[in-house]
């Protein structure tokens, strides 16, 4: 009798379990039919909010700040219905704390990466300077001549037309006029110091390879693929001096 009772309880439990609706995954994406303008408008509002939140999550995840996605969705739904468990001031206080935490972590990571970039750059330039084909200037700029030119040399005040390829030490390409199939033109005194100095060494028609220390490039600033204190490598082809500028009448005040 006892054995039959246990068996009956197990059957009942299994039956109840089978009757329970499956757990709903709040992160599951459904393919919806959006026929009317109202439907599209409604979906677009939700999607735009989702994009903002996704961007914020990705930004903070970079520095190790993680979220519980289920609670995030529940908090969103509760606030949408005016039933948030947290008061407005508490939410603002928590968000400000997290933003400060993320900024501090990002600053620490940036400083660490900068120090690593400095060390890598110094080691690379030290070894590179030992190569017979490499010339080192007084500023620390290094270059090698890939092709000699026959034309005149530009001055810092001139506007030049060049083709170029820029890479990081690991070979990552961050910019290239060759890829765009369009040469670049610019006043030589409005680019990074390494370019201003280096291109003046070239005769028109020449092609040089420059190894630019970070203090002659972007320093501690980051831009695109370039992180702070990165040593940069450029292959530059001087195509033309398209405008000869007038020399400055006095030294700049900065």
GROMACS .gro file of C-alpha atoms in nm:
model
  254
    1UNK     CA    1   0.000   0.000   0.000
    2UNK     CA    2   0.279   0.238   0.094
    3UNK     CA    3   0.466   0.157  -0.228
    4UNK     CA    4   0.151   0.225  -0.434
    5UNK     CA    5   0.106   0.564  -0.262
    6UNK     CA    6   0.462   0.669  -0.347
    7UNK     CA    7   0.410   0.564  -0.708
    8UNK     CA    8   0.085   0.762  -0.724
    9UNK     CA    9   0.256   1.076  -0.586
   10UNK     CA   10   0.533   1.048  -0.845
   11UNK     CA   11   0.278   1.015  -1.126
   12UNK     CA   12   0.087   1.320  -0.997
   13UNK     CA   13   0.408   1.524  -0.974
   14UNK     CA   14   0.509   1.434  -1.328
   15UNK     CA   15   0.161   1.513  -1.455
   16UNK     CA   16   0.159   1.856  -1.289
   17UNK     CA   17   0.508   1.926  -1.421
   18UNK     CA   18   0.399   1.841  -1.774
   19UNK     CA   19   0.103   2.078  -1.743
   20UNK     CA   20   0.315   2.378  -1.634
   21UNK     CA   21   0.372   2.636  -1.911
   22UNK     CA   22   0.733   2.653  -2.030
   23UNK     CA   23   0.951   2.923  -1.873
   24UNK     CA   24   0.949   3.245  -2.070
   25UNK     CA   25   1.287   3.376  -2.180
   26UNK     CA   26   1.265   3.757  -2.151
   27UNK     CA   27   1.558   3.795  -2.390
   28UNK     CA   28   1.405   3.583  -2.668
   29UNK     CA   29   1.362   3.776  -2.992
   30UNK     CA   30   1.035   3.719  -3.176
   31UNK     CA   31   0.974   3.782  -3.545
   32UNK     CA   32   0.669   4.008  -3.546
   33UNK     CA   33   0.437   4.124  -3.821
   34UNK     CA   34   0.450   4.504  -3.846
   35UNK     CA   35   0.174   4.600  -4.089
   36UNK     CA   36   0.038   4.930  -3.959
   37UNK     CA   37   0.214   5.260  -3.898
   38UNK     CA   38   0.116   5.237  -3.530
   39UNK     CA   39   0.281   4.896  -3.502
   40UNK     CA   40   0.598   5.020  -3.670
   41UNK     CA   41   0.604   5.335  -3.456
   42UNK     CA   42   0.557   5.135  -3.137
   43UNK     CA   43   0.829   4.888  -3.231
   44UNK     CA   44   1.065   5.170  -3.335
   45UNK     CA   45   1.033   5.341  -2.994
   46UNK     CA   46   1.116   5.017  -2.815
   47UNK     CA   47   1.402   4.942  -3.055
   48UNK     CA   48   1.556   5.288  -3.010
   49UNK     CA   49   1.546   5.249  -2.632
   50UNK     CA   50   1.698   4.904  -2.667
   51UNK     CA   51   1.982   5.040  -2.881
   52UNK     CA   52   2.063   5.304  -2.619
   53UNK     CA   53   2.063   5.046  -2.340
   54UNK     CA   54   2.266   4.795  -2.548
   55UNK     CA   55   2.526   5.062  -2.619
   56UNK     CA   56   2.551   5.154  -2.250
   57UNK     CA   57   2.582   4.787  -2.147
   58UNK     CA   58   2.856   4.724  -2.407
   59UNK     CA   59   3.041   5.040  -2.300
   60UNK     CA   60   3.038   4.940  -1.935
   61UNK     CA   61   3.112   4.574  -2.001
   62UNK     CA   62   3.449   4.682  -2.148
   63UNK     CA   63   3.562   4.775  -1.797
   64UNK     CA   64   3.410   4.477  -1.619
   65UNK     CA   65   3.073   4.621  -1.507
   66UNK     CA   66   2.821   4.342  -1.567
   67UNK     CA   67   2.441   4.335  -1.556
   68UNK     CA   68   2.176   4.076  -1.473
   69UNK     CA   69   1.975   4.090  -1.795
   70UNK     CA   70   1.662   3.941  -1.639
   71UNK     CA   71   1.655   4.209  -1.368
   72UNK     CA   72   1.728   4.477  -1.627
   73UNK     CA   73   1.422   4.371  -1.829
   74UNK     CA   74   1.205   4.344  -1.515
   75UNK     CA   75   1.314   4.689  -1.402
   76UNK     CA   76   1.230   4.832  -1.744
   77UNK     CA   77   0.884   4.674  -1.749
   78UNK     CA   78   0.810   4.782  -1.390
   79UNK     CA   79   0.915   5.142  -1.460
   80UNK     CA   80   0.711   5.142  -1.782
   81UNK     CA   81   0.405   5.058  -1.570
   82UNK     CA   82   0.492   5.306  -1.294
   83UNK     CA   83   0.569   5.027  -1.045
   84UNK     CA   84   0.947   5.050  -0.996
   85UNK     CA   85   1.070   4.913  -0.662
   86UNK     CA   86   1.329   5.192  -0.647
   87UNK     CA   87   1.253   5.559  -0.595
   88UNK     CA   88   1.361   5.808  -0.863
   89UNK     CA   89   1.630   5.964  -0.641
   90UNK     CA   90   1.771   5.621  -0.555
   91UNK     CA   91   1.784   5.525  -0.924
   92UNK     CA   92   1.967   5.849  -1.008
   93UNK     CA   93   2.212   5.797  -0.721
   94UNK     CA   94   2.290   5.440  -0.829
   95UNK     CA   95   2.335   5.544  -1.192
   96UNK     CA   96   2.569   5.828  -1.094
   97UNK     CA   97   2.775   5.588  -0.885
   98UNK     CA   98   2.801   5.340  -1.173
   99UNK     CA   99   2.898   5.616  -1.418
  100UNK     CA  100   3.177   5.734  -1.185
  101UNK     CA  101   3.294   5.376  -1.140
  102UNK     CA  102   3.305   5.321  -1.517
  103UNK     CA  103   3.494   5.647  -1.574
  104UNK     CA  104   3.750   5.557  -1.308
  105UNK     CA  105   3.798   5.209  -1.451
  106UNK     CA  106   3.833   5.348  -1.804
  107UNK     CA  107   4.089   5.603  -1.689
  108UNK     CA  108   4.287   5.329  -1.513
  109UNK     CA  109   4.275   5.104  -1.820
  110UNK     CA  110   4.376   5.393  -2.047
  111UNK     CA  111   4.674   5.474  -1.824
  112UNK     CA  112   4.778   5.108  -1.814
  113UNK     CA  113   4.747   5.074  -2.191
  114UNK     CA  114   4.944   5.393  -2.237
  115UNK     CA  115   5.229   5.262  -2.025
  116UNK     CA  116   5.226   4.935  -2.217
  117UNK     CA  117   5.229   5.124  -2.548
  118UNK     CA  118   5.522   5.335  -2.429
  119UNK     CA  119   5.723   5.029  -2.331
  120UNK     CA  120   5.645   4.849  -2.656
  121UNK     CA  121   5.732   5.157  -2.858
  122UNK     CA  122   6.064   5.215  -2.686
  123UNK     CA  123   6.164   4.851  -2.729
  124UNK     CA  124   6.066   4.852  -3.095
  125UNK     CA  125   6.244   5.178  -3.176
  126UNK     CA  126   6.556   5.068  -2.990
  127UNK     CA  127   6.583   4.751  -3.200
  128UNK     CA  128   6.475   4.923  -3.521
  129UNK     CA  129   6.748   5.186  -3.487
  130UNK     CA  130   7.010   4.912  -3.511
  131UNK     CA  131   6.911   4.830  -3.869
  132UNK     CA  132   7.158   4.969  -4.122
  133UNK     CA  133   6.889   5.114  -4.349
  134UNK     CA  134   6.725   5.314  -4.069
  135UNK     CA  135   6.822   5.677  -4.007
  136UNK     CA  136   6.742   5.842  -3.673
  137UNK     CA  137   6.698   6.220  -3.647
  138UNK     CA  138   6.773   6.436  -3.343
  139UNK     CA  139   6.404   6.436  -3.247
  140UNK     CA  140   6.393   6.055  -3.238
  141UNK     CA  141   6.207   6.017  -3.567
  142UNK     CA  142   6.325   5.712  -3.761
  143UNK     CA  143   6.298   5.659  -4.135
  144UNK     CA  144   6.422   5.455  -4.426
  145UNK     CA  145   6.424   5.542  -4.795
  146UNK     CA  146   6.214   5.303  -5.001
  147UNK     CA  147   6.247   5.504  -5.322
  148UNK     CA  148   6.448   5.817  -5.397
  149UNK     CA  149   6.290   6.120  -5.559
  150UNK     CA  150   6.426   6.374  -5.805
  151UNK     CA  151   6.210   6.678  -5.730
  152UNK     CA  152   6.238   6.956  -5.477
  153UNK     CA  153   6.179   6.924  -5.103
  154UNK     CA  154   5.881   7.090  -4.937
  155UNK     CA  155   5.893   7.338  -4.650
  156UNK     CA  156   5.671   7.321  -4.343
  157UNK     CA  157   5.453   7.600  -4.481
  158UNK     CA  158   5.389   7.418  -4.812
  159UNK     CA  159   5.080   7.216  -4.903
  160UNK     CA  160   5.167   6.870  -5.031
  161UNK     CA  161   4.991   6.583  -5.203
  162UNK     CA  162   5.082   6.235  -5.079
  163UNK     CA  163   4.983   5.871  -5.081
  164UNK     CA  164   5.029   5.698  -4.749
  165UNK     CA  165   4.965   5.390  -4.538
  166UNK     CA  166   4.951   5.406  -4.159
  167UNK     CA  167   4.984   5.100  -3.932
  168UNK     CA  168   5.034   5.018  -3.567
  169UNK     CA  169   5.328   4.811  -3.444
  170UNK     CA  170   5.119   4.493  -3.468
  171UNK     CA  171   5.044   4.562  -3.835
  172UNK     CA  172   4.690   4.694  -3.784
  173UNK     CA  173   4.606   4.939  -4.062
  174UNK     CA  174   4.438   5.250  -3.922
  175UNK     CA  175   4.445   5.474  -4.229
  176UNK     CA  176   4.537   5.454  -4.596
  177UNK     CA  177   4.494   5.682  -4.894
  178UNK     CA  178   4.577   5.379  -5.110
  179UNK     CA  179   4.266   5.201  -4.981
  180UNK     CA  180   4.055   5.504  -5.073
  181UNK     CA  181   4.237   5.525  -5.408
  182UNK     CA  182   4.270   5.898  -5.353
  183UNK     CA  183   4.584   6.092  -5.252
  184UNK     CA  184   4.562   6.330  -4.957
  185UNK     CA  185   4.653   6.700  -4.963
  186UNK     CA  186   4.730   6.913  -4.658
  187UNK     CA  187   4.949   7.196  -4.527
  188UNK     CA  188   5.259   7.032  -4.386
  189UNK     CA  189   5.252   7.237  -4.068
  190UNK     CA  190   4.904   7.113  -3.972
  191UNK     CA  191   4.979   6.747  -3.921
  192UNK     CA  192   5.156   6.550  -3.648
  193UNK     CA  193   5.515   6.655  -3.573
  194UNK     CA  194   5.660   6.337  -3.718
  195UNK     CA  195   5.501   6.412  -4.054
  196UNK     CA  196   5.598   6.779  -4.054
  197UNK     CA  197   5.960   6.686  -3.991
  198UNK     CA  198   5.973   6.371  -4.202
  199UNK     CA  199   5.808   6.486  -4.524
  200UNK     CA  200   6.044   6.786  -4.540
  201UNK     CA  201   6.328   6.534  -4.578
  202UNK     CA  202   6.175   6.394  -4.896
  203UNK     CA  203   6.224   6.494  -5.256
  204UNK     CA  204   5.914   6.494  -5.474
  205UNK     CA  205   5.865   6.144  -5.615
  206UNK     CA  206   6.030   5.975  -5.314
  207UNK     CA  207   5.877   5.711  -5.091
  208UNK     CA  208   5.987   5.683  -4.728
  209UNK     CA  209   5.893   5.466  -4.434
  210UNK     CA  210   5.864   5.657  -4.105
  211UNK     CA  211   5.870   5.516  -3.754
  212UNK     CA  212   5.709   5.785  -3.540
  213UNK     CA  213   5.752   5.787  -3.158
  214UNK     CA  214   5.433   5.872  -2.970
  215UNK     CA  215   5.560   6.217  -2.866
  216UNK     CA  216   5.589   6.304  -3.237
  217UNK     CA  217   5.246   6.153  -3.309
  218UNK     CA  218   4.935   6.178  -3.089
  219UNK     CA  219   5.096   6.155  -2.746
  220UNK     CA  220   4.851   6.032  -2.484
  221UNK     CA  221   4.545   6.096  -2.703
  222UNK     CA  222   4.346   5.815  -2.857
  223UNK     CA  223   4.183   5.836  -3.198
  224UNK     CA  224   4.014   5.551  -3.382
  225UNK     CA  225   4.240   5.244  -3.379
  226UNK     CA  226   4.523   5.447  -3.225
  227UNK     CA  227   4.544   5.427  -2.847
  228UNK     CA  228   4.742   5.664  -2.626
  229UNK     CA  229   5.123   5.671  -2.652
  230UNK     CA  230   5.127   5.450  -2.963
  231UNK     CA  231   5.432   5.440  -3.189
  232UNK     CA  232   5.313   5.466  -3.549
  233UNK     CA  233   5.451   5.345  -3.881
  234UNK     CA  234   5.382   5.527  -4.207
  235UNK     CA  235   5.476   5.460  -4.565
  236UNK     CA  236   5.459   5.797  -4.741
  237UNK     CA  237   5.493   5.878  -5.110
  238UNK     CA  238   5.542   6.248  -5.187
  239UNK     CA  239   5.357   6.306  -5.514
  240UNK     CA  240   5.358   6.680  -5.547
  241UNK     CA  241   5.411   7.014  -5.377
  242UNK     CA  242   5.084   7.172  -5.484
  243UNK     CA  243   5.116   7.506  -5.306
  244UNK     CA  244   5.416   7.685  -5.167
  245UNK     CA  245   5.317   7.870  -4.854
  246UNK     CA  246   5.462   8.195  -4.734
  247UNK     CA  247   5.701   8.163  -4.440
  248UNK     CA  248   5.569   8.289  -4.107
  249UNK     CA  249   5.667   8.648  -4.027
  250UNK     CA  250   5.705   8.569  -3.656
  251UNK     CA  251   5.718   8.271  -3.423
  252UNK     CA  252   5.381   8.134  -3.305
  253UNK     CA  253   5.281   8.243  -2.955
  254UNK     CA  254   5.198   7.888  -2.838
   0.00000   0.00000   0.00000
